[in-house]
PDB file of C-alpha atoms in Angstrom:
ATOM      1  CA  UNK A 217     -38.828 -30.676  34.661  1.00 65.00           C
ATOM      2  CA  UNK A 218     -38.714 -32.752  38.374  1.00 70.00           C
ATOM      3  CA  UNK A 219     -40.912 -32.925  40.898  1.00 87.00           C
ATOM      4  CA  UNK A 220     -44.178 -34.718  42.188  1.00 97.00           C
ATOM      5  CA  UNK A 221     -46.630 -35.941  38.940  1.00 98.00           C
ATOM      6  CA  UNK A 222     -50.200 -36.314  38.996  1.00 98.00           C
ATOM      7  CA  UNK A 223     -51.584 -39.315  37.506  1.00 99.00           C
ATOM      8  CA  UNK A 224     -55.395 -39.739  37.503  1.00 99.00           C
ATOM      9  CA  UNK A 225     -57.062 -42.455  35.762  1.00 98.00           C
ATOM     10  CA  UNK A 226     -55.842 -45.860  37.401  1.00 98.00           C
ATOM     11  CA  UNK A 227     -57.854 -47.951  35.442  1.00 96.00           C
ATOM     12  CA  UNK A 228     -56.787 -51.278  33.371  1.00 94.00           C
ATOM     13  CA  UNK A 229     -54.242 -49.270  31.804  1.00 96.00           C
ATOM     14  CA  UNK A 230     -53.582 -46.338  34.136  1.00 98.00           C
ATOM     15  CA  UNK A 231     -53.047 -48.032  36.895  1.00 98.00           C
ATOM     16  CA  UNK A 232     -50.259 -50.455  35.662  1.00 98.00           C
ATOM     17  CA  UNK A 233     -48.720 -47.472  33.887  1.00 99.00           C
ATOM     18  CA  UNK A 234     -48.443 -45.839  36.997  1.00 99.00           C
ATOM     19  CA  UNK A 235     -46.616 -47.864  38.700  1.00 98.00           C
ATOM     20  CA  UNK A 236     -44.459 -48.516  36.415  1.00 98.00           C
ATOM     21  CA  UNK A 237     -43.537 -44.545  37.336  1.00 98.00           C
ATOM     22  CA  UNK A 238     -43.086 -45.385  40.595  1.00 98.00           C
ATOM     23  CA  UNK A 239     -40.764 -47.997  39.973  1.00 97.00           C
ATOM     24  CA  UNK A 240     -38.991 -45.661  38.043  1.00 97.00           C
ATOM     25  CA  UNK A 241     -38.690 -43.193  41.017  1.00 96.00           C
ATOM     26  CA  UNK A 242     -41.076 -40.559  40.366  1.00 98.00           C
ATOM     27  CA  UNK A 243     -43.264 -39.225  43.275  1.00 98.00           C
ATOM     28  CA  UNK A 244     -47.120 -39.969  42.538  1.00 98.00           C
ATOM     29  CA  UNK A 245     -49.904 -37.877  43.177  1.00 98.00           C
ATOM     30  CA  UNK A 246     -52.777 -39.891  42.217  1.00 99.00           C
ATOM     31  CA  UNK A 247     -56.866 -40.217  41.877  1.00 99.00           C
ATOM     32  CA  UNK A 248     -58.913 -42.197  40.898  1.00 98.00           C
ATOM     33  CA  UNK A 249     -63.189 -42.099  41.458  1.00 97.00           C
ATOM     34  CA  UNK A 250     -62.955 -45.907  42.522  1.00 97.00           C
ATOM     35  CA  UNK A 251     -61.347 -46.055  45.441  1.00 96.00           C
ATOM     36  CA  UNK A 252     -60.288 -49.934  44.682  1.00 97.00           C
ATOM     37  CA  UNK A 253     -58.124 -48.476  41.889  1.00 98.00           C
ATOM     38  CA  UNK A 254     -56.222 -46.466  44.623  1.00 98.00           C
ATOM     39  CA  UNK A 255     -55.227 -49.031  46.886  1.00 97.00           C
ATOM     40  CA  UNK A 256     -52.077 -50.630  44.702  1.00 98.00           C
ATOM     41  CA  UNK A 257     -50.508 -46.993  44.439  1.00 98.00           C
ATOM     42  CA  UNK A 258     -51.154 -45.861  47.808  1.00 98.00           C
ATOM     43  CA  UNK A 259     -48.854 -49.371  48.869  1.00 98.00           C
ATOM     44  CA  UNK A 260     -46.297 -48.352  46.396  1.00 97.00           C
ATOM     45  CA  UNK A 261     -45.923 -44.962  47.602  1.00 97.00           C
ATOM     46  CA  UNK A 262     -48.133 -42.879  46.005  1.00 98.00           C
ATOM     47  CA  UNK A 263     -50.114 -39.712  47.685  1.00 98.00           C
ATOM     48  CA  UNK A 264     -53.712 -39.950  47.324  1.00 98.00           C
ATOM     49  CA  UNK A 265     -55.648 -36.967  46.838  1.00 98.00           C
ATOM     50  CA  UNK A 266     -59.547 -36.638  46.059  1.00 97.00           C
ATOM     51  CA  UNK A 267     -59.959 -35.125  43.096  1.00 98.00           C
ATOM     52  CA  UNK A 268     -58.316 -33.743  40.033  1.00 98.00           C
ATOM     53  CA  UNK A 269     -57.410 -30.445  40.752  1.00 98.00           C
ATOM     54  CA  UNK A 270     -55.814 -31.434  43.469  1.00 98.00           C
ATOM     55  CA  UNK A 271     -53.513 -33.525  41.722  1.00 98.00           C
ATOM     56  CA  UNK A 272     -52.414 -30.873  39.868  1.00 98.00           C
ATOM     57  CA  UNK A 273     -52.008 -27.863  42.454  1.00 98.00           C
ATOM     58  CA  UNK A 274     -49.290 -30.299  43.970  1.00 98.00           C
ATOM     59  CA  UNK A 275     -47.605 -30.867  40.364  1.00 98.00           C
ATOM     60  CA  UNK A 276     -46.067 -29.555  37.562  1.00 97.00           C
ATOM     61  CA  UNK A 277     -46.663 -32.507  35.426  1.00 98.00           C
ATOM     62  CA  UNK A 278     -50.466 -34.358  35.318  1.00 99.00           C
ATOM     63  CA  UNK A 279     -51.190 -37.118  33.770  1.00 99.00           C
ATOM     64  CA  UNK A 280     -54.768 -37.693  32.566  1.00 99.00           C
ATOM     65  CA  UNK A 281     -55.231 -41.639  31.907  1.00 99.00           C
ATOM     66  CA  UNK A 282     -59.082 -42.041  31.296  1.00 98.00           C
ATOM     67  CA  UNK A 283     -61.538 -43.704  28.828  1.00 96.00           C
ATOM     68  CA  UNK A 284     -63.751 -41.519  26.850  1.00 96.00           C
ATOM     69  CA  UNK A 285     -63.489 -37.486  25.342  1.00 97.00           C
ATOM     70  CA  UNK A 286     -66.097 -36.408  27.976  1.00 97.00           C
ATOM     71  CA  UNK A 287     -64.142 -38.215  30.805  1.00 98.00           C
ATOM     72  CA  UNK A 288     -61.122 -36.006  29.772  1.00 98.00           C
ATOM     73  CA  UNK A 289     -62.309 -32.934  29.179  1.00 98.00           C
ATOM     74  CA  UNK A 290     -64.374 -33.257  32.946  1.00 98.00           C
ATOM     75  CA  UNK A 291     -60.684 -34.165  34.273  1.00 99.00           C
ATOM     76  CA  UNK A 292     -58.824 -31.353  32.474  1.00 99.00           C
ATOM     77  CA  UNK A 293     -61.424 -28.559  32.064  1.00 98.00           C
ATOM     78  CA  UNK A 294     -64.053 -29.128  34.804  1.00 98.00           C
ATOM     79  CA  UNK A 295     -65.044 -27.795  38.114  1.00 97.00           C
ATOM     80  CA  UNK A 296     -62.317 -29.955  39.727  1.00 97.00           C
ATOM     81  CA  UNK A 297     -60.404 -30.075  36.875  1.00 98.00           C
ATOM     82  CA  UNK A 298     -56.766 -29.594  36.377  1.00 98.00           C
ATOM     83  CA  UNK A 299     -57.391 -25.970  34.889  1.00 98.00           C
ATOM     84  CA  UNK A 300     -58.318 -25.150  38.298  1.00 98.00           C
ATOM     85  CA  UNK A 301     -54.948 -25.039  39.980  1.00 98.00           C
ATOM     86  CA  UNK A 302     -52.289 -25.580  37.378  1.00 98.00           C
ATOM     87  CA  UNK A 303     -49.948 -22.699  37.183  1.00 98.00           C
ATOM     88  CA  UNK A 304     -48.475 -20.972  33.764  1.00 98.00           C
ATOM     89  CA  UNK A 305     -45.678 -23.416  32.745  1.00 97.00           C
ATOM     90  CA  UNK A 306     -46.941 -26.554  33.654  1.00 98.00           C
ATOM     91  CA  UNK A 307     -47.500 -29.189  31.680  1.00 98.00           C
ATOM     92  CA  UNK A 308     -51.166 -31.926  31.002  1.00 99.00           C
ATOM     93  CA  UNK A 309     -50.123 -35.137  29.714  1.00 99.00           C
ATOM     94  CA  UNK A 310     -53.772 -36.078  28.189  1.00 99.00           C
ATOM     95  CA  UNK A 311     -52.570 -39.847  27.728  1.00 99.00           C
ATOM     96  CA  UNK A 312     -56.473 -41.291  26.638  1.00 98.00           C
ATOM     97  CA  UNK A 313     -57.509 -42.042  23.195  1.00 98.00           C
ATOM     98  CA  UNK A 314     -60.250 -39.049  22.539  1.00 98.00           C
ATOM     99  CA  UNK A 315     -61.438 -37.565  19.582  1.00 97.00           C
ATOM    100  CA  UNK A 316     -58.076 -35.359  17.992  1.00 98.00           C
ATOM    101  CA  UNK A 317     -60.204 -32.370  17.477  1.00 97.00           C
ATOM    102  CA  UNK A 318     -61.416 -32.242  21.094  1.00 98.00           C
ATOM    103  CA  UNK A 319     -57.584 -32.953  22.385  1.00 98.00           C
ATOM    104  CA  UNK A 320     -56.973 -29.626  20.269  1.00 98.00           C
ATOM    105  CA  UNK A 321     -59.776 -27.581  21.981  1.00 98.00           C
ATOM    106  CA  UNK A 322     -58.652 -28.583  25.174  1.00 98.00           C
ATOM    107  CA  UNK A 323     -54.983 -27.676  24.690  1.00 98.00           C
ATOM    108  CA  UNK A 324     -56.346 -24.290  23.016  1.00 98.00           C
ATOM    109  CA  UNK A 325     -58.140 -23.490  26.647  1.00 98.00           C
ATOM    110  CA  UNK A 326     -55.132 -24.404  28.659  1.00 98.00           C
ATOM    111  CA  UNK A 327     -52.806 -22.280  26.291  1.00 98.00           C
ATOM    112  CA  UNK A 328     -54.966 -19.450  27.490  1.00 98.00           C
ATOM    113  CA  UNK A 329     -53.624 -20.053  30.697  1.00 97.00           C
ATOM    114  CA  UNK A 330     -50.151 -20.794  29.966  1.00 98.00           C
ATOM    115  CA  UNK A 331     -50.248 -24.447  30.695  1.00 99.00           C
ATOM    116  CA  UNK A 332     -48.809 -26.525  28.005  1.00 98.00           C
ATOM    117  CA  UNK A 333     -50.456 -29.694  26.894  1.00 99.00           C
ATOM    118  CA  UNK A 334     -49.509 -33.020  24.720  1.00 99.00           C
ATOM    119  CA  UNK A 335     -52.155 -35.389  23.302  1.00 99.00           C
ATOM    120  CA  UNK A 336     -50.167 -38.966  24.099  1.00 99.00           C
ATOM    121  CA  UNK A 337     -52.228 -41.913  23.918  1.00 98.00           C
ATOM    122  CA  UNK A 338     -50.246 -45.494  23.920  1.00 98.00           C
ATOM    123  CA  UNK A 339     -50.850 -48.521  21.980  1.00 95.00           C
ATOM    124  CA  UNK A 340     -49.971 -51.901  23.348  1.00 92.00           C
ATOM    125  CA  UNK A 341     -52.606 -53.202  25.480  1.00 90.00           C
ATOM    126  CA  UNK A 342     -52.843 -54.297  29.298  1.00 91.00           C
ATOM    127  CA  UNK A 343     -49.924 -56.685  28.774  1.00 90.00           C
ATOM    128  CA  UNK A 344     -47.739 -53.438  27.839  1.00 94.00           C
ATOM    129  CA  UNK A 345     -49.191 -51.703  30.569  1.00 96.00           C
ATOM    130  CA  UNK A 346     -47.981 -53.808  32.936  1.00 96.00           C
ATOM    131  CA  UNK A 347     -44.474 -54.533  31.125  1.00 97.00           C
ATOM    132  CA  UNK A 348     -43.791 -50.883  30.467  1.00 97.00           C
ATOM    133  CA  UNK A 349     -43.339 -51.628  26.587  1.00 97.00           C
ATOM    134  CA  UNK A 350     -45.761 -49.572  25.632  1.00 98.00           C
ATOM    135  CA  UNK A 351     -45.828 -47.312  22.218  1.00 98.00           C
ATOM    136  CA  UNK A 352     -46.467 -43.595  23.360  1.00 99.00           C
ATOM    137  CA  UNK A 353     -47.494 -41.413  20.309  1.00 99.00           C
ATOM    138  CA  UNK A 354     -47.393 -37.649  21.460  1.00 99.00           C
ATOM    139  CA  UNK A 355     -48.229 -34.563  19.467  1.00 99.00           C
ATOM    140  CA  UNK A 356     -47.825 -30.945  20.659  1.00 98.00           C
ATOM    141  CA  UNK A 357     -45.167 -28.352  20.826  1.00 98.00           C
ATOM    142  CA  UNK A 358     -41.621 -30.003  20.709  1.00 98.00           C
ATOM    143  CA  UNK A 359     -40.813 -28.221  24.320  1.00 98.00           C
ATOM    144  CA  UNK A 360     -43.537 -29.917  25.791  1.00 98.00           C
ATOM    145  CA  UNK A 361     -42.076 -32.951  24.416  1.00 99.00           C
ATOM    146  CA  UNK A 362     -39.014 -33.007  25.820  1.00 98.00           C
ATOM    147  CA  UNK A 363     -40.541 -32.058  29.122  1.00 98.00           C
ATOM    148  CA  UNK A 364     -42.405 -35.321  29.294  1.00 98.00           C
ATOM    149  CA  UNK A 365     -39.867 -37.636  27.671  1.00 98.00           C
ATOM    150  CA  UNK A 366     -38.422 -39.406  30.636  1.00 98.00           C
ATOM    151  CA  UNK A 367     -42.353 -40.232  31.757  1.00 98.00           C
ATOM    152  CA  UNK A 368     -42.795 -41.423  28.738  1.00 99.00           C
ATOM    153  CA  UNK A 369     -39.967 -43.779  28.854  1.00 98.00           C
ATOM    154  CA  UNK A 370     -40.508 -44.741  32.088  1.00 98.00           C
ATOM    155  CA  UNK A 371     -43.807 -46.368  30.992  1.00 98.00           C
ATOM    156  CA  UNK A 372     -42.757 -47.505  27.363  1.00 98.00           C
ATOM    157  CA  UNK A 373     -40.627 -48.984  25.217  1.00 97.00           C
ATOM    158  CA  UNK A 374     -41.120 -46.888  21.906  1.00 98.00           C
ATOM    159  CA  UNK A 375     -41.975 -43.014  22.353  1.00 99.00           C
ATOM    160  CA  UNK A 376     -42.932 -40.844  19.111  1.00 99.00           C
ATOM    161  CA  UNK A 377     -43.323 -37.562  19.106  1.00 99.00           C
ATOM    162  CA  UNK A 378     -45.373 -37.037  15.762  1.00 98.00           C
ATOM    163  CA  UNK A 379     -46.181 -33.630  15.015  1.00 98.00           C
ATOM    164  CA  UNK A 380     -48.814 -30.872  16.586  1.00 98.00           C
ATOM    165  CA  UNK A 381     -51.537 -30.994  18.926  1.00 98.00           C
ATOM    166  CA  UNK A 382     -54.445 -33.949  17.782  1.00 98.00           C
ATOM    167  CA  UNK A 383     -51.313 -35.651  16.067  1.00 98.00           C
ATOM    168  CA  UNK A 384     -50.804 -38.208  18.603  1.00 98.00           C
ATOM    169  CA  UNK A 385     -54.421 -38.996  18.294  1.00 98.00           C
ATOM    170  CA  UNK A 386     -54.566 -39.191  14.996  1.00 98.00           C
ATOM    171  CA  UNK A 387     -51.825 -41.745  14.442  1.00 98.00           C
ATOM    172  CA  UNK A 388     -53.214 -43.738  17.362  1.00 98.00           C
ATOM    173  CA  UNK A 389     -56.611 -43.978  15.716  1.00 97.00           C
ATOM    174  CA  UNK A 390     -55.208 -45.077  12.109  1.00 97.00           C
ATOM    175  CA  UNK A 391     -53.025 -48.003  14.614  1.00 96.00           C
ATOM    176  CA  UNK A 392     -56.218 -49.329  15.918  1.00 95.00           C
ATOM    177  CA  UNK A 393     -58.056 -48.970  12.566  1.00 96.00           C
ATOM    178  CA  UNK A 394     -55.183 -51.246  11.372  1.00 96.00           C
ATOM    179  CA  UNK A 395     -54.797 -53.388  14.245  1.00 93.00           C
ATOM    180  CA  UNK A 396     -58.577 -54.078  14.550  1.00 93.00           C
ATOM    181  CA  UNK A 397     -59.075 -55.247  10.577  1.00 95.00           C
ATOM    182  CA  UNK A 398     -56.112 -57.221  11.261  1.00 96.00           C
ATOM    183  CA  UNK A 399     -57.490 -59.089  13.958  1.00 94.00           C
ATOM    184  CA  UNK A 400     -60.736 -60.019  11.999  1.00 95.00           C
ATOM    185  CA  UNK A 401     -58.773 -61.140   8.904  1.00 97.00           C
ATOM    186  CA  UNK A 402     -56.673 -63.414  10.937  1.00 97.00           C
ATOM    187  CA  UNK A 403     -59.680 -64.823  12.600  1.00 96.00           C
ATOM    188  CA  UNK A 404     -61.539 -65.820   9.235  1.00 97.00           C
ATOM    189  CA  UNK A 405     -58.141 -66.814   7.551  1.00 98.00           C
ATOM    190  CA  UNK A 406     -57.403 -69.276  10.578  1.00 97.00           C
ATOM    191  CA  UNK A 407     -60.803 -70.828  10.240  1.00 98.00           C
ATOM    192  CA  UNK A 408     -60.736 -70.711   6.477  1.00 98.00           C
ATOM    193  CA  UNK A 409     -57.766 -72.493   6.806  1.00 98.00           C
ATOM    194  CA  UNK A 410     -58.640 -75.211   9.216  1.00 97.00           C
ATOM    195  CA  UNK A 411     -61.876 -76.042   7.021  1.00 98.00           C
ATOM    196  CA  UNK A 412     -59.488 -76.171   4.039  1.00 98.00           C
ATOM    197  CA  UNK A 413     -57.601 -79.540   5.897  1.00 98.00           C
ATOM    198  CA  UNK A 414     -54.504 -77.125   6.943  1.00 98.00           C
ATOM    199  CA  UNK A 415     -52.950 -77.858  10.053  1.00 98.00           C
ATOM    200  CA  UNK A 416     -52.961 -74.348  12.431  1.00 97.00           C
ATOM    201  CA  UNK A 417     -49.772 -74.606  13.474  1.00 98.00           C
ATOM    202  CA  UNK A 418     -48.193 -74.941   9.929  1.00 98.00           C
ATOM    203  CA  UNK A 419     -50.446 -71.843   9.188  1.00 98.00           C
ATOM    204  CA  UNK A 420     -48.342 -70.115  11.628  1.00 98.00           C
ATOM    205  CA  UNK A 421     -44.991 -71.291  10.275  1.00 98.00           C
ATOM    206  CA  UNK A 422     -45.837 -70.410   6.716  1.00 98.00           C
ATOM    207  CA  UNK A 423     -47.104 -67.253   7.455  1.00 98.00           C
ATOM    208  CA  UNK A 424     -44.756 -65.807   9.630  1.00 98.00           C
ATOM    209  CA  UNK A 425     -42.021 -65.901   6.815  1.00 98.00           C
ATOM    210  CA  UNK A 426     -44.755 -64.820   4.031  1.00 98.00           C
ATOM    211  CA  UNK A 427     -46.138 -61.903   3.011  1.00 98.00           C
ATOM    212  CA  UNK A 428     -49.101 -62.219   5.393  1.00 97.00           C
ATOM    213  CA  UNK A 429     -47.001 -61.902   8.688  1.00 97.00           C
ATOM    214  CA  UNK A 430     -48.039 -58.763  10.608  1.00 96.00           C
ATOM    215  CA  UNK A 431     -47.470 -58.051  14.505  1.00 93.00           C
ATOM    216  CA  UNK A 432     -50.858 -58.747  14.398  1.00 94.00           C
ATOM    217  CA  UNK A 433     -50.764 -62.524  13.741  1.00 96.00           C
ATOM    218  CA  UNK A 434     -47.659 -62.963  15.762  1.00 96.00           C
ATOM    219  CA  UNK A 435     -49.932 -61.251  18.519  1.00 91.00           C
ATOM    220  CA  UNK A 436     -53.184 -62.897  17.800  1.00 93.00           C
ATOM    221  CA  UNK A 437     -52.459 -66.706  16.167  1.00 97.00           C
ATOM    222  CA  UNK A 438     -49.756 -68.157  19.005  1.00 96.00           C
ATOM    223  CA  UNK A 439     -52.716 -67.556  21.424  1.00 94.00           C
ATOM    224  CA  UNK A 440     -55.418 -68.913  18.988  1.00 95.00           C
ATOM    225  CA  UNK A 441     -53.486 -72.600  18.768  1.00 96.00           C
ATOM    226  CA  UNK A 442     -52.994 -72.665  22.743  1.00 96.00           C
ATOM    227  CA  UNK A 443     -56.939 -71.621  22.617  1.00 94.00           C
ATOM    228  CA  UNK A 444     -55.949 -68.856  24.997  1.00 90.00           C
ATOM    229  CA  UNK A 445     -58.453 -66.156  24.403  1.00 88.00           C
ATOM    230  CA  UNK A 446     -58.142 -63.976  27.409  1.00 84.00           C
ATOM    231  CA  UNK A 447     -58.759 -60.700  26.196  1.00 80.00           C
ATOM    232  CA  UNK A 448     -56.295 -57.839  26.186  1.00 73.00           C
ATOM    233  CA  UNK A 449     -59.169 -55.141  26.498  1.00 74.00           C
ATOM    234  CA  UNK A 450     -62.881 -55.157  26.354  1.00 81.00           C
ATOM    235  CA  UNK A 451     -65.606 -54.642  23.894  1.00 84.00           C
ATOM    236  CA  UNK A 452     -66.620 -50.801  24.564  1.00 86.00           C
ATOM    237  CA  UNK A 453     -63.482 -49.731  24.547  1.00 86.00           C
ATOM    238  CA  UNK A 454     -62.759 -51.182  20.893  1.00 87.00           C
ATOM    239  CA  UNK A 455     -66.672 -49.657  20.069  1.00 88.00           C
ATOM    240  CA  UNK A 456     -65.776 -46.239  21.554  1.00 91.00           C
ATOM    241  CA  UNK A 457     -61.718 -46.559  19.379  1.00 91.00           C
ATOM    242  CA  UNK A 458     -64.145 -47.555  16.230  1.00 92.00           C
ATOM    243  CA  UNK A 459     -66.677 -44.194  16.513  1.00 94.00           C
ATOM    244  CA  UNK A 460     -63.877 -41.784  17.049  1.00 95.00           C
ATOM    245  CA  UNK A 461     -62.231 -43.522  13.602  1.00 95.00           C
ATOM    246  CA  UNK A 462     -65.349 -42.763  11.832  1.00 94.00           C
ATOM    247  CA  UNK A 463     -66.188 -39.912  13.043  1.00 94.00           C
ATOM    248  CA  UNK A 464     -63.088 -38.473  12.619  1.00 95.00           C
ATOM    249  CA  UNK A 465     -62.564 -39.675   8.902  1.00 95.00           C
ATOM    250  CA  UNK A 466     -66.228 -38.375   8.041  1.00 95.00           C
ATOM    251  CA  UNK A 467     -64.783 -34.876   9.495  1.00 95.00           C
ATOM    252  CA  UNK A 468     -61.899 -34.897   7.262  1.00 95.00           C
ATOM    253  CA  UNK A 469     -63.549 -36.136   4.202  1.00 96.00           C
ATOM    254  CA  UNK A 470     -62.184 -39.829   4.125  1.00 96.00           C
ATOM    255  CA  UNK A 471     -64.564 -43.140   3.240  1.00 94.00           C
ATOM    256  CA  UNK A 472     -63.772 -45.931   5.171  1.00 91.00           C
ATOM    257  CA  UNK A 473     -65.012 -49.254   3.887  1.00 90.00           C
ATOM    258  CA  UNK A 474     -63.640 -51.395   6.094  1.00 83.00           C
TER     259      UNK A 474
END
């Protein structure tokens, strides 16, 4: 599929994702309700446009990069949604982390008007934002996939396609479950550690050829022993991942202690 895509969303994610598109050569159609957010795109290239629907009655392909499930299903289903002007056969790329039972619901109400839809969030951070070595995790119809492929490699390094709609989500959800424990362990190990008499740094040689090494620490401990503790994201983000792990788990039955 070629042509203009619609990206809206540009935030600490989106925005670095798209322009790694444009880098790539696509044409951007893009919006964004800050209009700071616009201002990088618009230099690279990009059409601005003011308002969702928009974006998608001058594309076949439309991205939706935003932050929560109500934030997405405004974008895709609302009065100036994408729903509003997308034609049978195109394609929503719903690229946030929601809840994988509402990413099903709103595929179900675009199926009913022939637009196609793949739940595709990304892990990697702002850092593979910006690098374009991000992990893109996409569930829906295996069509759909192969229709959105070359966006998705434009903007990362590893791209999964992992099953139905909510699929993506799913696996995205148990990644930060993972990720998140991870980080806390490593924390209290590192300190346990240093209160023990053990040098850091040998910490960090030991472990990385032990049975403790995870991306994770590589990830996390090089920064700790530099003390460079810029954060990758921010705290409500993480909150919001965490509620739509429980909540989803409680829905399917599954106790999670940590």
């Amino acid at each position: 599929m070629t042509g203009k895509v619609g990206f809206v969303g540009l935030g600490n994610m989106g925005g670095p994702m798209a322009l790694n598109l444009v880098k790539a050569g696509f044409e951007l159609v893009v919006h964004d309700i800050n209009p700071v957010r616009l201002e990088p795109l618009a230099a690279a290239g990009a059409t601005v446009v003011d308002s969702p629907s928009a974006a998608a009655a001058a594309c076949r392909r439309t991205i939706c990069m935003v932050e929560t499930t109500e934030q997405a299903e405004a974008v895709i289903l609302g009065a100036s949604g994408f729903v509003r002007t997308a034609r049978p056969g195109d394609l929503v790329l719903c690229m946030s982390t929601i809840a994988p039972l509402a990413a099903r619901s709103i595929a179900e109400r675009l199926a009913e008007k022939g637009i196609a839809m793949l739940d595709a969030p990304v892990s990697g951070g702002t850092h593979g934002a910006a690098g374009g070595t991000l992990s893109v995790i996409a569930g829906g119809p295996t069509e759909a996939f192969a229709a959105a492929e070359d966006l998705f490699r434009a903007m990362g390094k590893n791209v999964f396609h992992v099953g139905g709609h909510g699929m993506g989500l799913a696996m995205k959800l148990i990644n930060n479950m993972l990720g998140q424990i991870q980080t806390v362990a490593i924390a209290e190990a590192m300190v346990f550690g240093k209160k023990a008499g053990l040098d850091p740094k040998k910490i960090h040689e030991v472990i990385s050829v032990s049975t403790g090494n995870s991306v994770q620490f590589q990830n996390r401990v090089p920064r700790i022993l530099t003390r460079n503790f810029k954060p990758g994201g921010t705290l409500d983000i993480s909150f919001k991942d965490q509620e739509l792990e429980t909540a989803f788990a409680k829905r399917l039955g599954v106790p999670l202690f940590l």
